JSON list of C-alpha atoms in Angstrom, two decimals:
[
{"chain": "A", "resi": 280, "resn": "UNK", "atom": "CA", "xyz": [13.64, 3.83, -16.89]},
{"chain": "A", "resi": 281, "resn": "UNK", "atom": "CA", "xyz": [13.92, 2.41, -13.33]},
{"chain": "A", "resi": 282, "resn": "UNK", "atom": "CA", "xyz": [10.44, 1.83, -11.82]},
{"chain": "A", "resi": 283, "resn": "UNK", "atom": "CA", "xyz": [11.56, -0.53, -8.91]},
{"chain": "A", "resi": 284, "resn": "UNK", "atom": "CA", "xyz": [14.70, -1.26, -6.52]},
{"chain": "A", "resi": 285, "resn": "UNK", "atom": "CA", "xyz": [14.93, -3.29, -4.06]},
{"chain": "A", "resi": 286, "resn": "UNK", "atom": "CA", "xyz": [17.52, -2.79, -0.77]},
{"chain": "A", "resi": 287, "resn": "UNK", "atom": "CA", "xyz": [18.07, -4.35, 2.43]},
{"chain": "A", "resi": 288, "resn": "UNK", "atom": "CA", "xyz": [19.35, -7.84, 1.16]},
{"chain": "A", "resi": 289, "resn": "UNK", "atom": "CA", "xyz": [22.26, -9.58, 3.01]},
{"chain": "A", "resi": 290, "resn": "UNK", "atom": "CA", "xyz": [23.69, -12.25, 4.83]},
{"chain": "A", "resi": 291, "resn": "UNK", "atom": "CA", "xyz": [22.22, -13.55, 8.17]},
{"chain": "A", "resi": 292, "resn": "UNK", "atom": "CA", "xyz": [22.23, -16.60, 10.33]},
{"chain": "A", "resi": 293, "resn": "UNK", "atom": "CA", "xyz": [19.06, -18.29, 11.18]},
{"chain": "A", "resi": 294, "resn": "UNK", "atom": "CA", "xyz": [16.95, -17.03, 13.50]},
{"chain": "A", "resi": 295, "resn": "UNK", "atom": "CA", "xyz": [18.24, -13.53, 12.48]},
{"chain": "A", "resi": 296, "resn": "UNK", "atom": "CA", "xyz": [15.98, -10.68, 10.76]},
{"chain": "A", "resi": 297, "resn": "UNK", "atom": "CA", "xyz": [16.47, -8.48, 7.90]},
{"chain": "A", "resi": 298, "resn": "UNK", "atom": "CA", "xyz": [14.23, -5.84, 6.88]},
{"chain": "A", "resi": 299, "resn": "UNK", "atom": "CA", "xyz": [13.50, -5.55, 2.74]},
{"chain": "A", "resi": 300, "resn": "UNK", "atom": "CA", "xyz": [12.82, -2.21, 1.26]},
{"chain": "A", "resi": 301, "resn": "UNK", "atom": "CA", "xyz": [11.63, -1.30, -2.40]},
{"chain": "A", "resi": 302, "resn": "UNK", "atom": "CA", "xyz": [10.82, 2.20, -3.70]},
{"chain": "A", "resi": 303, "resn": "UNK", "atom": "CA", "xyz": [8.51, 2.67, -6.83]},
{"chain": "A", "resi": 304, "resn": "UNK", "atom": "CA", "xyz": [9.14, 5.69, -8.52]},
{"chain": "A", "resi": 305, "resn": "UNK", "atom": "CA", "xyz": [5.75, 5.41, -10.72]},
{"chain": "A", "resi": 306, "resn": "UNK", "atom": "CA", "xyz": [3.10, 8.31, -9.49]},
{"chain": "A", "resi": 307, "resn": "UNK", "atom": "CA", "xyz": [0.79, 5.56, -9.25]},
{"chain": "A", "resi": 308, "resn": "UNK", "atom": "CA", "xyz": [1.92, 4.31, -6.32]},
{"chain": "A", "resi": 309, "resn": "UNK", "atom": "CA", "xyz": [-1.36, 4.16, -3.90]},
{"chain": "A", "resi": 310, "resn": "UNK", "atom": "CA", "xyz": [-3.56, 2.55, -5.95]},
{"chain": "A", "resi": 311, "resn": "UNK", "atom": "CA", "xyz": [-1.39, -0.16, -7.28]},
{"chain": "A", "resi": 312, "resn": "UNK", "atom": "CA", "xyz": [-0.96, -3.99, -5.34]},
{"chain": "A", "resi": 313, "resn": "UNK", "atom": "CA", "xyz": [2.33, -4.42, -4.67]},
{"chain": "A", "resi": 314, "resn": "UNK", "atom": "CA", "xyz": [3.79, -7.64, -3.87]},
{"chain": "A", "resi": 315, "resn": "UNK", "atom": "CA", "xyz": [7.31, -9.86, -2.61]},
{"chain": "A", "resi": 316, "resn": "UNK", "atom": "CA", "xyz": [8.46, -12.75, -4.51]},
{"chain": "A", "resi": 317, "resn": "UNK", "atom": "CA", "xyz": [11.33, -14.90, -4.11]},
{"chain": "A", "resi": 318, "resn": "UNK", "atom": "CA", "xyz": [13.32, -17.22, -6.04]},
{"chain": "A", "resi": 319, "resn": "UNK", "atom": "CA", "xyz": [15.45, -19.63, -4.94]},
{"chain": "A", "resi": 320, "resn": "UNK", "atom": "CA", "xyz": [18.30, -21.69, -6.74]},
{"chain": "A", "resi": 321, "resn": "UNK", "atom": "CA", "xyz": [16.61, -24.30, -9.08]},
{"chain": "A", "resi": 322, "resn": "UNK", "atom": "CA", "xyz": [12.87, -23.44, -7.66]},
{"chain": "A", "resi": 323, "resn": "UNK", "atom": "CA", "xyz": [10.72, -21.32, -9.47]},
{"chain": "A", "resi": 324, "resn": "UNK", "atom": "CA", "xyz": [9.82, -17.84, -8.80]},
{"chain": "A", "resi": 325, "resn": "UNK", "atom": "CA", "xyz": [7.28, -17.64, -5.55]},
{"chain": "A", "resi": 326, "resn": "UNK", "atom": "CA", "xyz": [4.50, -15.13, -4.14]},
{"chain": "A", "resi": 327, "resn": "UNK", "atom": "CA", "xyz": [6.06, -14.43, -0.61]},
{"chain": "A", "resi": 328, "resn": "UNK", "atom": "CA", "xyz": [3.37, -11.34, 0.27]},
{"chain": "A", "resi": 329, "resn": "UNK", "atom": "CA", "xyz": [1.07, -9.26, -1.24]},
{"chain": "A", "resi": 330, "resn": "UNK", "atom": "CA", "xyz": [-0.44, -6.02, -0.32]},
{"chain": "A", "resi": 331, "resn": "UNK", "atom": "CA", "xyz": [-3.56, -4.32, -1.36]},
{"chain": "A", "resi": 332, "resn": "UNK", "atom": "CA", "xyz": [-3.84, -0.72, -2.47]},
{"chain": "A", "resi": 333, "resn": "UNK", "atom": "CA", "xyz": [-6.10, -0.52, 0.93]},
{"chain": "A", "resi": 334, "resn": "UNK", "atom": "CA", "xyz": [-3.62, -2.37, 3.04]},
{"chain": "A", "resi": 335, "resn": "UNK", "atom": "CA", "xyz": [-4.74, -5.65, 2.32]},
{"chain": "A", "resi": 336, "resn": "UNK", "atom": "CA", "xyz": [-2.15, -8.59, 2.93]},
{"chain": "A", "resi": 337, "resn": "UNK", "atom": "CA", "xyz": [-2.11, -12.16, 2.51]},
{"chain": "A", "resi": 338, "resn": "UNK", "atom": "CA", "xyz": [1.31, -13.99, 2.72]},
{"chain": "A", "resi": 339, "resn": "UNK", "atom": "CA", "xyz": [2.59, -17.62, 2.10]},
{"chain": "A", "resi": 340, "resn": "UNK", "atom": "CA", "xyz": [1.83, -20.42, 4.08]},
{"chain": "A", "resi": 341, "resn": "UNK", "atom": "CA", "xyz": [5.81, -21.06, 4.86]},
{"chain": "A", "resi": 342, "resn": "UNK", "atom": "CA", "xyz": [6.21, -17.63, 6.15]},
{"chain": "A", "resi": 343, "resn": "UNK", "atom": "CA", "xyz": [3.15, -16.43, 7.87]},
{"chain": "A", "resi": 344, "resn": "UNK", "atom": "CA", "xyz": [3.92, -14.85, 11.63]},
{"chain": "A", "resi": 345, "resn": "UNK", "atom": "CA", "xyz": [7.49, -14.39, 10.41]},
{"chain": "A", "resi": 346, "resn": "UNK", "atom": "CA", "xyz": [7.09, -12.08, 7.58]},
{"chain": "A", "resi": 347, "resn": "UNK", "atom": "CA", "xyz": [5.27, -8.47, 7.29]},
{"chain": "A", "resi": 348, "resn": "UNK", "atom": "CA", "xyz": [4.43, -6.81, 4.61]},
{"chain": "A", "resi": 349, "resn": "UNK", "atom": "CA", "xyz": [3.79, -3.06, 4.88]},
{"chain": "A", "resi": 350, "resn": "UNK", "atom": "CA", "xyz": [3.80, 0.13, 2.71]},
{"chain": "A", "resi": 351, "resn": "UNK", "atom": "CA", "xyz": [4.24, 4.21, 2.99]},
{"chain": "A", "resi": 352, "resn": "UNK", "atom": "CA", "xyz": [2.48, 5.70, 0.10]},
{"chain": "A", "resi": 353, "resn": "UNK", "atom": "CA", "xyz": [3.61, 8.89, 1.26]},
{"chain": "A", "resi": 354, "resn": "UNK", "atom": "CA", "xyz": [7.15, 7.82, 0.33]},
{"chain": "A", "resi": 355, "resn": "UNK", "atom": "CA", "xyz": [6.30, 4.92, -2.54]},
{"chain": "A", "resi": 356, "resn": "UNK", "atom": "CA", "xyz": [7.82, 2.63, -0.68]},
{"chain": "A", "resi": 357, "resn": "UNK", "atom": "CA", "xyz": [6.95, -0.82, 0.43]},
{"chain": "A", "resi": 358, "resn": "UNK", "atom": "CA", "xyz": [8.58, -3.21, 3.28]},
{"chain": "A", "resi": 359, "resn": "UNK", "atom": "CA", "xyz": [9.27, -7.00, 4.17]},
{"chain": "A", "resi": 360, "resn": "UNK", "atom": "CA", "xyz": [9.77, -7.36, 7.69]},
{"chain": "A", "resi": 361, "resn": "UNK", "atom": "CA", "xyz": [11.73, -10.65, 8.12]},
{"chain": "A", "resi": 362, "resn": "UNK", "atom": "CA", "xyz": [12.25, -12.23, 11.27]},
{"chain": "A", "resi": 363, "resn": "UNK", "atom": "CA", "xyz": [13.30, -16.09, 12.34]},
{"chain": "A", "resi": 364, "resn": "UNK", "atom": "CA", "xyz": [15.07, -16.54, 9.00]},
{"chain": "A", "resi": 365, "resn": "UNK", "atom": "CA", "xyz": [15.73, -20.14, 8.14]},
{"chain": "A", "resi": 366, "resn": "UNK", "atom": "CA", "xyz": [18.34, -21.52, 5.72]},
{"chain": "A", "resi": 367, "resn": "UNK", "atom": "CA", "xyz": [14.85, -22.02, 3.49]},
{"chain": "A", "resi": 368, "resn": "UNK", "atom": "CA", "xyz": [14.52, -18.36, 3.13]},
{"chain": "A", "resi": 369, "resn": "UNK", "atom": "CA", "xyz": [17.92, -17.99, 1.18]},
{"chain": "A", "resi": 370, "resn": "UNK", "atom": "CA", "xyz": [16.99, -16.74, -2.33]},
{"chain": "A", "resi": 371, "resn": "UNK", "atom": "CA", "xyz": [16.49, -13.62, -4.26]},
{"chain": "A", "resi": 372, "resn": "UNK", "atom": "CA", "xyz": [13.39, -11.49, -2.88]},
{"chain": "A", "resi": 373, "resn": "UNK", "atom": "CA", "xyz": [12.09, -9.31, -5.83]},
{"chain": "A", "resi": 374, "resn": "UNK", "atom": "CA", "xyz": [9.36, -6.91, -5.44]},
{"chain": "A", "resi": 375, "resn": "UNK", "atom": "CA", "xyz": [6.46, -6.36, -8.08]},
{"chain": "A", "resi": 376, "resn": "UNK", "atom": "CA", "xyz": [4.28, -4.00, -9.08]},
{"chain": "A", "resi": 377, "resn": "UNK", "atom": "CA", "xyz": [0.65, -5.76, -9.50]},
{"chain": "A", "resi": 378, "resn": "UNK", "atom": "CA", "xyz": [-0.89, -5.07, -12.99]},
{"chain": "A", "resi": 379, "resn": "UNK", "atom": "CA", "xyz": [-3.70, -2.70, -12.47]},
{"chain": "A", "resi": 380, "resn": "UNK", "atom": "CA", "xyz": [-6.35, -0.36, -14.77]},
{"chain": "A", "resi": 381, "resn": "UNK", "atom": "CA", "xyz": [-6.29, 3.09, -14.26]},
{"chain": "A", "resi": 382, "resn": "UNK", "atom": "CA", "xyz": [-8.92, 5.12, -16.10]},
{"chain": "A", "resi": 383, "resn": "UNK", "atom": "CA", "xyz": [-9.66, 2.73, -18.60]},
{"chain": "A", "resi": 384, "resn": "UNK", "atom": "CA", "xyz": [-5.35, 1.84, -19.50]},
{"chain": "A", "resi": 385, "resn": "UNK", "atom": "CA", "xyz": [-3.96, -1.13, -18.62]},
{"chain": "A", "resi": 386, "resn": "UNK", "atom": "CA", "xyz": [-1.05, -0.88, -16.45]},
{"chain": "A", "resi": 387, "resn": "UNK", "atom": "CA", "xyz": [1.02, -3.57, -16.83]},
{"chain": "A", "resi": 388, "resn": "UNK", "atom": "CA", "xyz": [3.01, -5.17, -14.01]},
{"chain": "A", "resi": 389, "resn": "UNK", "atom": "CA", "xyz": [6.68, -4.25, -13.13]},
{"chain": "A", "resi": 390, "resn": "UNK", "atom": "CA", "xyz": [9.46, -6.36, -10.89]},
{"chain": "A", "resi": 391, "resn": "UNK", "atom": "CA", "xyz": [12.68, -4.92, -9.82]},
{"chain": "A", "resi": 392, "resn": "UNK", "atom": "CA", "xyz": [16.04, -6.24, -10.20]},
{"chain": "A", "resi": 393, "resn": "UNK", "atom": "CA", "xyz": [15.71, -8.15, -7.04]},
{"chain": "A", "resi": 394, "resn": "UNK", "atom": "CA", "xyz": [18.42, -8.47, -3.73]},
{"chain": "A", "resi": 395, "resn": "UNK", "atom": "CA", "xyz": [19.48, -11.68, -2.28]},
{"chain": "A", "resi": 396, "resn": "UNK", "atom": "CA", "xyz": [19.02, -13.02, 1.03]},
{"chain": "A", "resi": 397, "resn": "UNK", "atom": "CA", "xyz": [21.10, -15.85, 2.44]},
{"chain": "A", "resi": 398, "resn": "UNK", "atom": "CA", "xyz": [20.65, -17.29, 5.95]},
{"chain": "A", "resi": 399, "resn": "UNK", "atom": "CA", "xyz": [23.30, -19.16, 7.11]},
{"chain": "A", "resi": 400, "resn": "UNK", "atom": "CA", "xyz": [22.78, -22.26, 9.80]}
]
């Protein structure tokens, strides 16, 4: 069953923006972490930003005052805004679910199918 999607993918040139969007459709959503991760060609899979249940963030070095990370747990959905896109950004941006316990189950974590980004220069 689909848990995850991601939208909002695309082509841009640098210095551009591009706004991510993935909707959970677990009934979990407000307590769970959710993070971004991206993946670029022959590089492994990186933690791009993370967001607390609370509202909690924390974000990679490489993208920190470009990136936000944001969620509406009214509408299970959570955000990456991306602005100042370099050429480095260009890779797949997938969102995951954070593994979690919820009265004493282990929830275990859940990535979408991901959406590519590609900044031209």
């Amino acid at each position: 069953q689909v848990q995850l999607v991601e939208s909002g993918g695309g082509l841009v040139q640098a210095g551009g923006s591009l706004r991510l969007s993935c909707v959970d459709s677990g009934i979990l959503f407000r307590i769970n972490s959710m993070g971004w991760y991206r993946q670029a060609p022959g590089k492994q899979r990186e933690l791009v930003a993370f967001i607390s249940s609370a509202g909690a963030t924390n974000y990679a070095e490489s993208v920190k005052g470009r990136f936000t990370i944001s969620r509406d747990n009214e509408k299970n959905m959570v955000y990456l805004e991306m602005n100042s896109l370099e050429p480095e950004d260009t890779a797949i941006y997938y969102c995951k679910r954070e593994a979690n316990w919820y009265s004493g189950n282990y929830l275990q974590e859940v990535w979408g199918q991901g959406t590519r980004v590609t900044v031209s220069s």
